[in-house]
Amino acid sequence: MSSRRRFLKLTAMSATLLGGGFQVVKAFGESFSAAKPGRPIVISTWDHGIPANAAAWEVLSKNGTALDAVEAGVRVPEADPNVRTVGYGGYPDREGKVTLDACIMDKDSNCGAVAFLQHIKHPISVARKVMEDTPHVMLVGQGAYEFALSKGFQKENLLTPASEKDWKNWLKESKYKPVINIENHDTIGMLALDANGDLAGACTTSGAAYKMHGRVGDSPIIGAGLFVDNEVGAATATGLGEAVIRMVGSHLVVELMRQGNSPENACKLAVERIIAKHKDVKDLQVGFIALNKQGEYGGYCIHKGFNFAVQDQSGKKLLDGKSKF
């Protein structure tokens, strides 16, 4: 047996014994690879991330792409009227209109976003169409709506009876005072690493409850609510969007990982920078989650009460994010 054939035979045996756990070898210009520990994996913000992750995992577990996984995943809360901060059933603005924001980003830094979109249940899928079918990154308002219709999306009433009732009760006093961890901070951001080692992310929300008509937060803004760098990792944010935008928060987290910080520590450092820029954070909540190229993940927030969901080959779990206060 030639040395080349002996090498390849031993390589195949090693891969079998290792159970496909590592990229084992590259020899004579050929490579043998399989899923590494830590991938595929999907993480997302808040407890509604559990069913969202399950939908994403259906894609990932069948060797689907991270991009397809995150779109499929966040569509779940977008369609759930009981998730009052995302998509259908989301809290309206102070004029009683449900306006939606979303963005998506892939392994090649392609990205798409929509903002101030009305009457369309799945803004994340419209954002993907913006990414794939236009020369632009973001469409907003009426233009985003008309684009969605041109792509076959259907006009729907997104204001459910429950949300309409809450809005009418709010109108009695019309006081805008966001309550942390409750009605205006439950954006779903999702990050995935697929079996090929590629990253993608998605973020979608109905925004702050009873916001001014036309207000847009961080969720559809690449670099603020979401950022993916396939060389390093990905991050997404939840909380008060204005604070995240000012720090370009998700991009900051990824750059901190590039400098060698773990996902959790990168999130922590970004949170601390936000705190340092605000005189009073008593009523301010911001949280980040991050996922690096090795499948390591973490989260961190200003105040306790933020959690995030994880699903990989070991199963699913809901974790409390560590907090500054």
PDB file of C-alpha atoms in Angstrom:
ATOM      1  CA  MET A   1       0.000   0.000   0.000  1.00  0.00           C
ATOM      2  CA  SER A   2       1.371   3.409  -0.950  1.00  0.00           C
ATOM      3  CA  SER A   3       2.064   6.005   1.709  1.00  0.00           C
ATOM      4  CA  ARG A   4      -0.718   8.159   0.281  1.00  0.00           C
ATOM      5  CA  ARG A   5      -3.294   5.336   0.509  1.00  0.00           C
ATOM      6  CA  ARG A   6      -2.158   4.415   4.038  1.00  0.00           C
ATOM      7  CA  PHE A   7      -2.522   8.063   5.084  1.00  0.00           C
ATOM      8  CA  LEU A   8      -6.014   8.366   3.668  1.00  0.00           C
ATOM      9  CA  LYS A   9      -7.104   5.076   5.260  1.00  0.00           C
ATOM     10  CA  LEU A  10      -5.821   6.169   8.672  1.00  0.00           C
ATOM     11  CA  THR A  11      -7.502   9.537   8.225  1.00  0.00           C
ATOM     12  CA  ALA A  12     -10.866   7.922   7.534  1.00  0.00           C
ATOM     13  CA  MET A  13     -10.465   5.653  10.578  1.00  0.00           C
ATOM     14  CA  SER A  14      -9.591   8.627  12.761  1.00  0.00           C
ATOM     15  CA  ALA A  15     -12.630  10.560  11.581  1.00  0.00           C
ATOM     16  CA  THR A  16     -14.863   7.584  12.398  1.00  0.00           C
ATOM     17  CA  LEU A  17     -13.388   7.163  15.866  1.00  0.00           C
ATOM     18  CA  LEU A  18     -13.777  10.844  16.596  1.00  0.00           C
ATOM     19  CA  GLY A  19     -17.436  10.623  15.657  1.00  0.00           C
ATOM     20  CA  GLY A  20     -17.192  13.468  13.199  1.00  0.00           C
ATOM     21  CA  GLY A  21     -16.405  15.819  16.022  1.00  0.00           C
ATOM     22  CA  PHE A  22     -13.618  17.818  14.388  1.00  0.00           C
ATOM     23  CA  GLN A  23     -12.254  18.856  11.053  1.00  0.00           C
ATOM     24  CA  VAL A  24      -9.644  16.147  11.104  1.00  0.00           C
ATOM     25  CA  VAL A  25      -7.190  16.502   8.290  1.00  0.00           C
ATOM     26  CA  LYS A  26      -6.150  18.194   5.127  1.00  0.00           C
ATOM     27  CA  ALA A  27      -3.641  16.191   3.123  1.00  0.00           C
ATOM     28  CA  PHE A  28      -2.507  16.004  -0.468  1.00  0.00           C
ATOM     29  CA  GLY A  29      -4.974  18.803  -1.271  1.00  0.00           C
ATOM     30  CA  GLU A  30      -7.941  16.821   0.088  1.00  0.00           C
ATOM     31  CA  SER A  31      -9.904  17.414   3.285  1.00  0.00           C
ATOM     32  CA  PHE A  32     -12.286  15.443   5.460  1.00  0.00           C
ATOM     33  CA  SER A  33     -14.592  17.418   7.701  1.00  0.00           C
ATOM     34  CA  ALA A  34     -17.686  17.089   9.828  1.00  0.00           C
ATOM     35  CA  ALA A  35     -19.575  19.210  12.321  1.00  0.00           C
ATOM     36  CA  LYS A  36     -17.445  20.481  15.156  1.00  0.00           C
ATOM     37  CA  PRO A  37     -18.561  20.577  18.775  1.00  0.00           C
ATOM     38  CA  GLY A  38     -20.562  23.725  19.273  1.00  0.00           C
ATOM     39  CA  ARG A  39     -22.147  23.635  15.849  1.00  0.00           C
ATOM     40  CA  PRO A  40     -24.708  23.762  14.632  1.00  0.00           C
ATOM     41  CA  ILE A  41     -26.152  26.044  17.291  1.00  0.00           C
ATOM     42  CA  VAL A  42     -28.814  28.724  17.526  1.00  0.00           C
ATOM     43  CA  ILE A  43     -29.312  31.331  20.240  1.00  0.00           C
ATOM     44  CA  SER A  44     -32.002  33.992  20.597  1.00  0.00           C
ATOM     45  CA  THR A  45     -33.272  36.605  23.016  1.00  0.00           C
ATOM     46  CA  TRP A  46     -36.013  36.038  25.600  1.00  0.00           C
ATOM     47  CA  ASP A  47     -38.165  33.021  26.384  1.00  0.00           C
ATOM     48  CA  HIS A  48     -40.078  33.252  23.113  1.00  0.00           C
ATOM     49  CA  GLY A  49     -36.737  32.256  21.659  1.00  0.00           C
ATOM     50  CA  ILE A  50     -37.439  28.653  22.704  1.00  0.00           C
ATOM     51  CA  PRO A  51     -40.094  27.936  20.032  1.00  0.00           C
ATOM     52  CA  ALA A  52     -38.219  30.177  17.607  1.00  0.00           C
ATOM     53  CA  ASN A  53     -35.040  28.163  18.142  1.00  0.00           C
ATOM     54  CA  ALA A  54     -36.965  24.940  17.604  1.00  0.00           C
ATOM     55  CA  ALA A  55     -37.984  26.105  14.130  1.00  0.00           C
ATOM     56  CA  ALA A  56     -34.425  27.202  13.374  1.00  0.00           C
ATOM     57  CA  TRP A  57     -33.096  23.871  14.618  1.00  0.00           C
ATOM     58  CA  GLU A  58     -35.324  22.033  12.145  1.00  0.00           C
ATOM     59  CA  VAL A  59     -33.271  23.712   9.436  1.00  0.00           C
ATOM     60  CA  LEU A  60     -29.863  23.407  11.088  1.00  0.00           C
ATOM     61  CA  SER A  61     -30.269  19.748  12.033  1.00  0.00           C
ATOM     62  CA  LYS A  62     -30.816  18.890   8.371  1.00  0.00           C
ATOM     63  CA  ASN A  63     -27.603  20.663   7.315  1.00  0.00           C
ATOM     64  CA  GLY A  64     -29.492  23.781   6.301  1.00  0.00           C
ATOM     65  CA  THR A  65     -27.862  27.172   6.223  1.00  0.00           C
ATOM     66  CA  ALA A  66     -27.710  29.565   9.139  1.00  0.00           C
ATOM     67  CA  LEU A  67     -29.490  32.146   6.981  1.00  0.00           C
ATOM     68  CA  ASP A  68     -32.484  29.904   6.319  1.00  0.00           C
ATOM     69  CA  ALA A  69     -32.513  28.927   9.987  1.00  0.00           C
ATOM     70  CA  VAL A  70     -32.707  32.438  11.423  1.00  0.00           C
ATOM     71  CA  GLU A  71     -35.435  33.473   9.002  1.00  0.00           C
ATOM     72  CA  ALA A  72     -37.514  30.388   9.825  1.00  0.00           C
ATOM     73  CA  GLY A  73     -36.893  30.871  13.522  1.00  0.00           C
ATOM     74  CA  VAL A  74     -37.986  34.458  13.992  1.00  0.00           C
ATOM     75  CA  ARG A  75     -41.046  33.965  11.801  1.00  0.00           C
ATOM     76  CA  VAL A  76     -42.503  31.982  14.719  1.00  0.00           C
ATOM     77  CA  PRO A  77     -42.891  34.903  17.148  1.00  0.00           C
ATOM     78  CA  GLU A  78     -43.748  37.217  14.244  1.00  0.00           C
ATOM     79  CA  ALA A  79     -46.882  35.114  13.676  1.00  0.00           C
ATOM     80  CA  ASP A  80     -47.742  34.556  17.349  1.00  0.00           C
ATOM     81  CA  PRO A  81     -50.373  37.033  18.634  1.00  0.00           C
ATOM     82  CA  ASN A  82     -49.375  36.198  22.209  1.00  0.00           C
ATOM     83  CA  VAL A  83     -45.897  37.657  21.674  1.00  0.00           C
ATOM     84  CA  ARG A  84     -46.888  41.267  22.160  1.00  0.00           C
ATOM     85  CA  THR A  85     -43.613  42.822  21.053  1.00  0.00           C
ATOM     86  CA  VAL A  86     -42.991  41.161  17.698  1.00  0.00           C
ATOM     87  CA  GLY A  87     -45.054  41.118  14.528  1.00  0.00           C
ATOM     88  CA  TYR A  88     -48.738  40.214  14.605  1.00  0.00           C
ATOM     89  CA  GLY A  89     -50.254  41.213  17.925  1.00  0.00           C
ATOM     90  CA  GLY A  90     -47.454  43.608  18.776  1.00  0.00           C
ATOM     91  CA  TYR A  91     -48.230  46.725  20.767  1.00  0.00           C
ATOM     92  CA  PRO A  92     -49.138  49.654  18.494  1.00  0.00           C
ATOM     93  CA  ASP A  93     -47.729  53.144  18.453  1.00  0.00           C
ATOM     94  CA  ARG A  94     -49.604  55.990  20.116  1.00  0.00           C
ATOM     95  CA  GLU A  95     -51.837  56.344  17.044  1.00  0.00           C
ATOM     96  CA  GLY A  96     -52.921  52.720  17.259  1.00  0.00           C
ATOM     97  CA  LYS A  97     -50.864  51.521  14.315  1.00  0.00           C
ATOM     98  CA  VAL A  98     -48.628  48.432  14.453  1.00  0.00           C
ATOM     99  CA  THR A  99     -45.356  49.305  12.734  1.00  0.00           C
ATOM    100  CA  LEU A 100     -42.638  46.707  12.319  1.00  0.00           C
ATOM    101  CA  ASP A 101     -38.851  46.746  11.950  1.00  0.00           C
ATOM    102  CA  ALA A 102     -36.532  43.885  10.987  1.00  0.00           C
ATOM    103  CA  CYS A 103     -33.143  43.055   9.520  1.00  0.00           C
ATOM    104  CA  ILE A 104     -31.194  40.004   8.427  1.00  0.00           C
ATOM    105  CA  MET A 105     -27.498  39.440   7.662  1.00  0.00           C
ATOM    106  CA  ASP A 106     -25.611  36.513   6.151  1.00  0.00           C
ATOM    107  CA  LYS A 107     -22.107  35.054   6.178  1.00  0.00           C
ATOM    108  CA  ASP A 108     -20.958  37.235   3.283  1.00  0.00           C
ATOM    109  CA  SER A 109     -22.025  40.514   4.940  1.00  0.00           C
ATOM    110  CA  ASN A 110     -25.057  40.758   2.688  1.00  0.00           C
ATOM    111  CA  CYS A 111     -27.893  42.366   4.612  1.00  0.00           C
ATOM    112  CA  GLY A 112     -31.426  43.625   4.236  1.00  0.00           C
ATOM    113  CA  ALA A 113     -33.795  45.592   6.419  1.00  0.00           C
ATOM    114  CA  VAL A 114     -37.240  47.133   6.600  1.00  0.00           C
ATOM    115  CA  ALA A 115     -38.452  49.818   8.973  1.00  0.00           C
ATOM    116  CA  PHE A 116     -41.794  51.423   9.748  1.00  0.00           C
ATOM    117  CA  LEU A 117     -43.504  48.639   7.802  1.00  0.00           C
ATOM    118  CA  GLN A 118     -47.256  48.221   8.260  1.00  0.00           C
ATOM    119  CA  HIS A 119     -49.784  45.503   7.384  1.00  0.00           C
ATOM    120  CA  ILE A 120     -47.209  42.758   6.676  1.00  0.00           C
ATOM    121  CA  LYS A 121     -46.955  39.897   9.176  1.00  0.00           C
ATOM    122  CA  HIS A 122     -43.419  38.747   8.368  1.00  0.00           C
ATOM    123  CA  PRO A 123     -41.064  41.722   8.056  1.00  0.00           C
ATOM    124  CA  ILE A 124     -38.033  39.436   8.350  1.00  0.00           C
ATOM    125  CA  SER A 125     -38.914  37.766   5.064  1.00  0.00           C
ATOM    126  CA  VAL A 126     -39.415  41.140   3.416  1.00  0.00           C
ATOM    127  CA  ALA A 127     -35.982  42.156   4.739  1.00  0.00           C
ATOM    128  CA  ARG A 128     -34.482  39.074   3.127  1.00  0.00           C
ATOM    129  CA  LYS A 129     -36.131  40.003  -0.168  1.00  0.00           C
ATOM    130  CA  VAL A 130     -34.606  43.476   0.125  1.00  0.00           C
ATOM    131  CA  MET A 131     -31.214  41.815   0.613  1.00  0.00           C
ATOM    132  CA  GLU A 132     -31.555  39.378  -2.275  1.00  0.00           C
ATOM    133  CA  ASP A 133     -33.703  41.203  -4.820  1.00  0.00           C
ATOM    134  CA  THR A 134     -32.680  44.866  -4.593  1.00  0.00           C
ATOM    135  CA  PRO A 135     -29.439  46.860  -4.722  1.00  0.00           C
ATOM    136  CA  HIS A 136     -30.341  48.398  -1.343  1.00  0.00           C
ATOM    137  CA  VAL A 137     -29.986  47.490   2.330  1.00  0.00           C
ATOM    138  CA  MET A 138     -33.096  49.162   3.781  1.00  0.00           C
ATOM    139  CA  LEU A 139     -36.591  50.084   2.630  1.00  0.00           C
ATOM    140  CA  VAL A 140     -38.986  51.973   4.888  1.00  0.00           C
ATOM    141  CA  GLY A 141     -42.615  52.922   5.246  1.00  0.00           C
ATOM    142  CA  GLN A 142     -44.836  52.981   2.188  1.00  0.00           C
ATOM    143  CA  GLY A 143     -41.958  51.988  -0.069  1.00  0.00           C
ATOM    144  CA  ALA A 144     -41.273  48.882   2.002  1.00  0.00           C
ATOM    145  CA  TYR A 145     -44.981  48.050   2.013  1.00  0.00           C
ATOM    146  CA  GLU A 146     -45.347  48.413  -1.759  1.00  0.00           C
ATOM    147  CA  PHE A 147     -42.217  46.324  -2.270  1.00  0.00           C
ATOM    148  CA  ALA A 148     -43.655  43.599  -0.033  1.00  0.00           C
ATOM    149  CA  LEU A 149     -46.882  43.530  -2.012  1.00  0.00           C
ATOM    150  CA  SER A 150     -44.905  43.270  -5.246  1.00  0.00           C
ATOM    151  CA  LYS A 151     -43.193  40.182  -3.818  1.00  0.00           C
ATOM    152  CA  GLY A 152     -46.448  38.441  -3.022  1.00  0.00           C
ATOM    153  CA  PHE A 153     -46.866  39.313   0.647  1.00  0.00           C
ATOM    154  CA  GLN A 154     -50.463  39.864   1.735  1.00  0.00           C
ATOM    155  CA  LYS A 155     -51.925  42.899   3.487  1.00  0.00           C
ATOM    156  CA  GLU A 156     -53.181  41.966   6.955  1.00  0.00           C
ATOM    157  CA  ASN A 157     -54.569  43.702  10.013  1.00  0.00           C
ATOM    158  CA  LEU A 158     -51.865  43.269  12.668  1.00  0.00           C
ATOM    159  CA  LEU A 159     -53.725  44.993  15.509  1.00  0.00           C
ATOM    160  CA  THR A 160     -55.311  42.224  17.576  1.00  0.00           C
ATOM    161  CA  PRO A 161     -58.258  42.875  19.925  1.00  0.00           C
ATOM    162  CA  ALA A 162     -55.957  42.448  22.936  1.00  0.00           C
ATOM    163  CA  SER A 163     -53.460  45.021  21.695  1.00  0.00           C
ATOM    164  CA  GLU A 164     -56.229  47.410  20.694  1.00  0.00           C
ATOM    165  CA  LYS A 165     -57.755  47.154  24.167  1.00  0.00           C
ATOM    166  CA  ASP A 166     -54.406  47.860  25.832  1.00  0.00           C
ATOM    167  CA  TRP A 167     -53.815  50.834  23.545  1.00  0.00           C
ATOM    168  CA  LYS A 168     -57.220  52.352  24.358  1.00  0.00           C
ATOM    169  CA  ASN A 169     -56.514  51.942  28.062  1.00  0.00           C
ATOM    170  CA  TRP A 170     -53.155  53.651  27.555  1.00  0.00           C
ATOM    171  CA  LEU A 171     -54.846  56.574  25.827  1.00  0.00           C
ATOM    172  CA  LYS A 172     -56.671  57.484  29.056  1.00  0.00           C
ATOM    173  CA  GLU A 173     -53.453  58.933  30.449  1.00  0.00           C
ATOM    174  CA  SER A 174     -51.113  58.717  27.448  1.00  0.00           C
ATOM    175  CA  LYS A 175     -48.003  58.510  29.597  1.00  0.00           C
ATOM    176  CA  TYR A 176     -44.941  57.208  27.812  1.00  0.00           C
ATOM    177  CA  LYS A 177     -42.772  55.524  30.416  1.00  0.00           C
ATOM    178  CA  PRO A 178     -41.253  52.248  29.227  1.00  0.00           C
ATOM    179  CA  VAL A 179     -41.136  49.483  31.817  1.00  0.00           C
ATOM    180  CA  ILE A 180     -37.908  47.522  31.543  1.00  0.00           C
ATOM    181  CA  ASN A 181     -38.044  43.834  30.615  1.00  0.00           C
ATOM    182  CA  ILE A 182     -41.757  44.017  29.887  1.00  0.00           C
ATOM    183  CA  GLU A 183     -43.699  45.757  27.159  1.00  0.00           C
ATOM    184  CA  ASN A 184     -41.066  47.381  25.006  1.00  0.00           C
ATOM    185  CA  HIS A 185     -37.904  45.340  25.234  1.00  0.00           C
ATOM    186  CA  ASP A 186     -38.824  41.930  23.930  1.00  0.00           C
ATOM    187  CA  THR A 187     -37.401  42.173  20.435  1.00  0.00           C
ATOM    188  CA  ILE A 188     -36.289  38.779  19.187  1.00  0.00           C
ATOM    189  CA  GLY A 189     -32.741  38.665  17.917  1.00  0.00           C
ATOM    190  CA  MET A 190     -31.414  35.327  16.691  1.00  0.00           C
ATOM    191  CA  LEU A 191     -27.917  34.122  15.792  1.00  0.00           C
ATOM    192  CA  ALA A 192     -27.014  30.788  14.224  1.00  0.00           C
ATOM    193  CA  LEU A 193     -23.874  28.862  13.350  1.00  0.00           C
ATOM    194  CA  ASP A 194     -24.480  26.054  10.886  1.00  0.00           C
ATOM    195  CA  ALA A 195     -22.651  22.769  10.336  1.00  0.00           C
ATOM    196  CA  ASN A 196     -20.441  24.412   7.714  1.00  0.00           C
ATOM    197  CA  GLY A 197     -19.228  26.926  10.273  1.00  0.00           C
ATOM    198  CA  ASP A 198     -21.092  29.868   8.754  1.00  0.00           C
ATOM    199  CA  LEU A 199     -22.949  32.518  10.735  1.00  0.00           C
ATOM    200  CA  ALA A 200     -26.134  34.493  10.138  1.00  0.00           C
ATOM    201  CA  GLY A 201     -28.462  36.614  12.211  1.00  0.00           C
ATOM    202  CA  ALA A 202     -31.941  38.117  12.253  1.00  0.00           C
ATOM    203  CA  CYS A 203     -33.734  40.680  14.372  1.00  0.00           C
ATOM    204  CA  THR A 204     -37.419  41.652  14.302  1.00  0.00           C
ATOM    205  CA  THR A 205     -39.747  43.721  16.487  1.00  0.00           C
ATOM    206  CA  SER A 206     -42.871  45.824  16.728  1.00  0.00           C
ATOM    207  CA  GLY A 207     -40.791  48.336  18.631  1.00  0.00           C
ATOM    208  CA  ALA A 208     -41.433  50.298  21.783  1.00  0.00           C
ATOM    209  CA  ALA A 209     -45.060  50.240  22.893  1.00  0.00           C
ATOM    210  CA  TYR A 210     -46.895  53.531  22.265  1.00  0.00           C
ATOM    211  CA  LYS A 211     -43.900  55.096  20.534  1.00  0.00           C
ATOM    212  CA  MET A 212     -44.326  58.190  18.378  1.00  0.00           C
ATOM    213  CA  HIS A 213     -45.692  57.365  14.947  1.00  0.00           C
ATOM    214  CA  GLY A 214     -42.676  56.891  12.691  1.00  0.00           C
ATOM    215  CA  ARG A 215     -40.193  56.020  15.435  1.00  0.00           C
ATOM    216  CA  VAL A 216     -37.593  53.407  14.475  1.00  0.00           C
ATOM    217  CA  GLY A 217     -35.310  51.731  16.998  1.00  0.00           C
ATOM    218  CA  ASP A 218     -32.141  49.725  16.651  1.00  0.00           C
ATOM    219  CA  SER A 219     -33.652  46.460  15.434  1.00  0.00           C
ATOM    220  CA  PRO A 220     -33.509  47.127  11.663  1.00  0.00           C
ATOM    221  CA  ILE A 221     -30.177  48.932  11.773  1.00  0.00           C
ATOM    222  CA  ILE A 222     -27.172  46.852  10.764  1.00  0.00           C
ATOM    223  CA  GLY A 223     -24.436  47.364  13.332  1.00  0.00           C
ATOM    224  CA  ALA A 224     -26.867  48.465  16.038  1.00  0.00           C
ATOM    225  CA  GLY A 225     -29.517  45.783  16.496  1.00  0.00           C
ATOM    226  CA  LEU A 226     -27.568  43.112  14.620  1.00  0.00           C
ATOM    227  CA  PHE A 227     -24.124  42.493  13.196  1.00  0.00           C
ATOM    228  CA  VAL A 228     -22.480  39.411  11.658  1.00  0.00           C
ATOM    229  CA  ASP A 229     -18.831  38.970  10.735  1.00  0.00           C
ATOM    230  CA  ASN A 230     -18.198  35.441   9.536  1.00  0.00           C
ATOM    231  CA  GLU A 231     -14.517  35.679  10.470  1.00  0.00           C
ATOM    232  CA  VAL A 232     -15.282  36.441  14.114  1.00  0.00           C
ATOM    233  CA  GLY A 233     -18.844  36.091  15.340  1.00  0.00           C
ATOM    234  CA  ALA A 234     -22.246  37.708  15.551  1.00  0.00           C
ATOM    235  CA  ALA A 235     -24.223  39.763  18.049  1.00  0.00           C
ATOM    236  CA  THR A 236     -27.726  41.101  18.488  1.00  0.00           C
ATOM    237  CA  ALA A 237     -29.335  43.499  20.927  1.00  0.00           C
ATOM    238  CA  THR A 238     -32.529  43.971  22.869  1.00  0.00           C
ATOM    239  CA  GLY A 239     -33.693  46.834  25.022  1.00  0.00           C
ATOM    240  CA  LEU A 240     -34.098  50.537  24.437  1.00  0.00           C
ATOM    241  CA  GLY A 241     -33.071  51.014  20.829  1.00  0.00           C
ATOM    242  CA  GLU A 242     -31.942  54.612  21.153  1.00  0.00           C
ATOM    243  CA  ALA A 243     -29.223  53.592  23.611  1.00  0.00           C
ATOM    244  CA  VAL A 244     -28.064  50.768  21.343  1.00  0.00           C
ATOM    245  CA  ILE A 245     -27.951  52.982  18.257  1.00  0.00           C
ATOM    246  CA  ARG A 246     -25.757  55.553  19.997  1.00  0.00           C
ATOM    247  CA  MET A 247     -23.111  52.919  20.675  1.00  0.00           C
ATOM    248  CA  VAL A 248     -23.575  50.934  17.432  1.00  0.00           C
ATOM    249  CA  GLY A 249     -23.929  48.172  19.984  1.00  0.00           C
ATOM    250  CA  SER A 250     -23.875  44.900  18.084  1.00  0.00           C
ATOM    251  CA  HIS A 251     -20.945  45.961  15.938  1.00  0.00           C
ATOM    252  CA  LEU A 252     -19.132  46.937  19.120  1.00  0.00           C
ATOM    253  CA  VAL A 253     -19.691  43.471  20.595  1.00  0.00           C
ATOM    254  CA  VAL A 254     -18.318  41.764  17.480  1.00  0.00           C
ATOM    255  CA  GLU A 255     -15.267  44.014  17.409  1.00  0.00           C
ATOM    256  CA  LEU A 256     -14.614  43.245  21.082  1.00  0.00           C
ATOM    257  CA  MET A 257     -14.701  39.546  20.207  1.00  0.00           C
ATOM    258  CA  ARG A 258     -12.258  40.262  17.400  1.00  0.00           C
ATOM    259  CA  GLN A 259      -9.906  41.648  20.044  1.00  0.00           C
ATOM    260  CA  GLY A 260      -9.993  38.309  21.844  1.00  0.00           C
ATOM    261  CA  ASN A 261     -12.852  38.715  24.305  1.00  0.00           C
ATOM    262  CA  SER A 262     -15.232  35.845  24.923  1.00  0.00           C
ATOM    263  CA  PRO A 263     -18.831  36.397  23.771  1.00  0.00           C
ATOM    264  CA  GLU A 264     -20.012  37.022  27.329  1.00  0.00           C
ATOM    265  CA  ASN A 265     -17.219  39.430  28.155  1.00  0.00           C
ATOM    266  CA  ALA A 266     -17.714  41.288  24.877  1.00  0.00           C
ATOM    267  CA  CYS A 267     -21.387  41.758  25.764  1.00  0.00           C
ATOM    268  CA  LYS A 268     -20.401  42.896  29.263  1.00  0.00           C
ATOM    269  CA  LEU A 269     -17.932  45.489  27.972  1.00  0.00           C
ATOM    270  CA  ALA A 270     -20.502  46.860  25.534  1.00  0.00           C
ATOM    271  CA  VAL A 271     -23.094  47.145  28.306  1.00  0.00           C
ATOM    272  CA  GLU A 272     -20.594  48.939  30.516  1.00  0.00           C
ATOM    273  CA  ARG A 273     -19.884  51.429  27.747  1.00  0.00           C
ATOM    274  CA  ILE A 274     -23.598  52.164  27.427  1.00  0.00           C
ATOM    275  CA  ILE A 275     -23.849  52.671  31.189  1.00  0.00           C
ATOM    276  CA  ALA A 276     -20.885  55.046  31.116  1.00  0.00           C
ATOM    277  CA  LYS A 277     -22.635  57.210  28.517  1.00  0.00           C
ATOM    278  CA  HIS A 278     -25.878  57.570  30.498  1.00  0.00           C
ATOM    279  CA  LYS A 279     -26.226  59.575  33.685  1.00  0.00           C
ATOM    280  CA  ASP A 280     -29.195  57.557  34.897  1.00  0.00           C
ATOM    281  CA  VAL A 281     -29.756  53.909  33.983  1.00  0.00           C
ATOM    282  CA  LYS A 282     -32.377  53.126  36.617  1.00  0.00           C
ATOM    283  CA  ASP A 283     -35.073  52.731  33.961  1.00  0.00           C
ATOM    284  CA  LEU A 284     -32.801  51.745  31.094  1.00  0.00           C
ATOM    285  CA  GLN A 285     -32.452  48.161  29.944  1.00  0.00           C
ATOM    286  CA  VAL A 286     -30.146  46.933  27.201  1.00  0.00           C
ATOM    287  CA  GLY A 287     -29.005  43.371  26.671  1.00  0.00           C
ATOM    288  CA  PHE A 288     -26.754  41.683  24.144  1.00  0.00           C
ATOM    289  CA  ILE A 289     -26.186  38.099  23.107  1.00  0.00           C
ATOM    290  CA  ALA A 290     -23.205  36.969  21.069  1.00  0.00           C
ATOM    291  CA  LEU A 291     -22.007  33.846  19.277  1.00  0.00           C
ATOM    292  CA  ASN A 292     -18.485  33.345  18.012  1.00  0.00           C
ATOM    293  CA  LYS A 293     -17.054  31.270  15.208  1.00  0.00           C
ATOM    294  CA  GLN A 294     -16.214  28.411  17.606  1.00  0.00           C
ATOM    295  CA  GLY A 295     -19.817  28.068  18.769  1.00  0.00           C
ATOM    296  CA  GLU A 296     -19.184  29.772  22.133  1.00  0.00           C
ATOM    297  CA  TYR A 297     -21.966  32.090  23.263  1.00  0.00           C
ATOM    298  CA  GLY A 298     -22.892  34.494  26.015  1.00  0.00           C
ATOM    299  CA  GLY A 299     -25.154  37.316  27.064  1.00  0.00           C
ATOM    300  CA  TYR A 300     -25.106  40.317  29.372  1.00  0.00           C
ATOM    301  CA  CYS A 301     -27.491  43.131  30.304  1.00  0.00           C
ATOM    302  CA  ILE A 302     -27.826  46.226  32.452  1.00  0.00           C
ATOM    303  CA  HIS A 303     -30.513  44.974  34.850  1.00  0.00           C
ATOM    304  CA  LYS A 304     -31.480  41.444  35.797  1.00  0.00           C
ATOM    305  CA  GLY A 305     -34.533  39.996  34.122  1.00  0.00           C
ATOM    306  CA  PHE A 306     -33.137  39.395  30.647  1.00  0.00           C
ATOM    307  CA  ASN A 307     -32.853  35.813  29.434  1.00  0.00           C
ATOM    308  CA  PHE A 308     -31.898  34.026  26.240  1.00  0.00           C
ATOM    309  CA  ALA A 309     -32.563  30.644  24.662  1.00  0.00           C
ATOM    310  CA  VAL A 310     -30.013  28.187  23.285  1.00  0.00           C
ATOM    311  CA  GLN A 311     -30.430  25.027  21.220  1.00  0.00           C
ATOM    312  CA  ASP A 312     -27.720  22.699  19.958  1.00  0.00           C
ATOM    313  CA  GLN A 313     -27.054  18.968  19.727  1.00  0.00           C
ATOM    314  CA  SER A 314     -27.285  18.658  23.518  1.00  0.00           C
ATOM    315  CA  GLY A 315     -30.827  20.018  23.606  1.00  0.00           C
ATOM    316  CA  LYS A 316     -32.513  23.297  24.481  1.00  0.00           C
ATOM    317  CA  LYS A 317     -32.195  25.624  27.456  1.00  0.00           C
ATOM    318  CA  LEU A 318     -33.190  29.047  28.713  1.00  0.00           C
ATOM    319  CA  LEU A 319     -30.456  31.002  30.483  1.00  0.00           C
ATOM    320  CA  ASP A 320     -30.575  34.127  32.614  1.00  0.00           C
ATOM    321  CA  GLY A 321     -28.283  36.780  31.256  1.00  0.00           C
ATOM    322  CA  LYS A 322     -25.719  38.078  33.697  1.00  0.00           C
ATOM    323  CA  SER A 323     -26.311  41.695  34.623  1.00  0.00           C
ATOM    324  CA  LYS A 324     -24.489  44.741  35.923  1.00  0.00           C
ATOM    325  CA  PHE A 325     -27.196  45.494  38.478  1.00  0.00           C
TER     326      PHE A 325
END
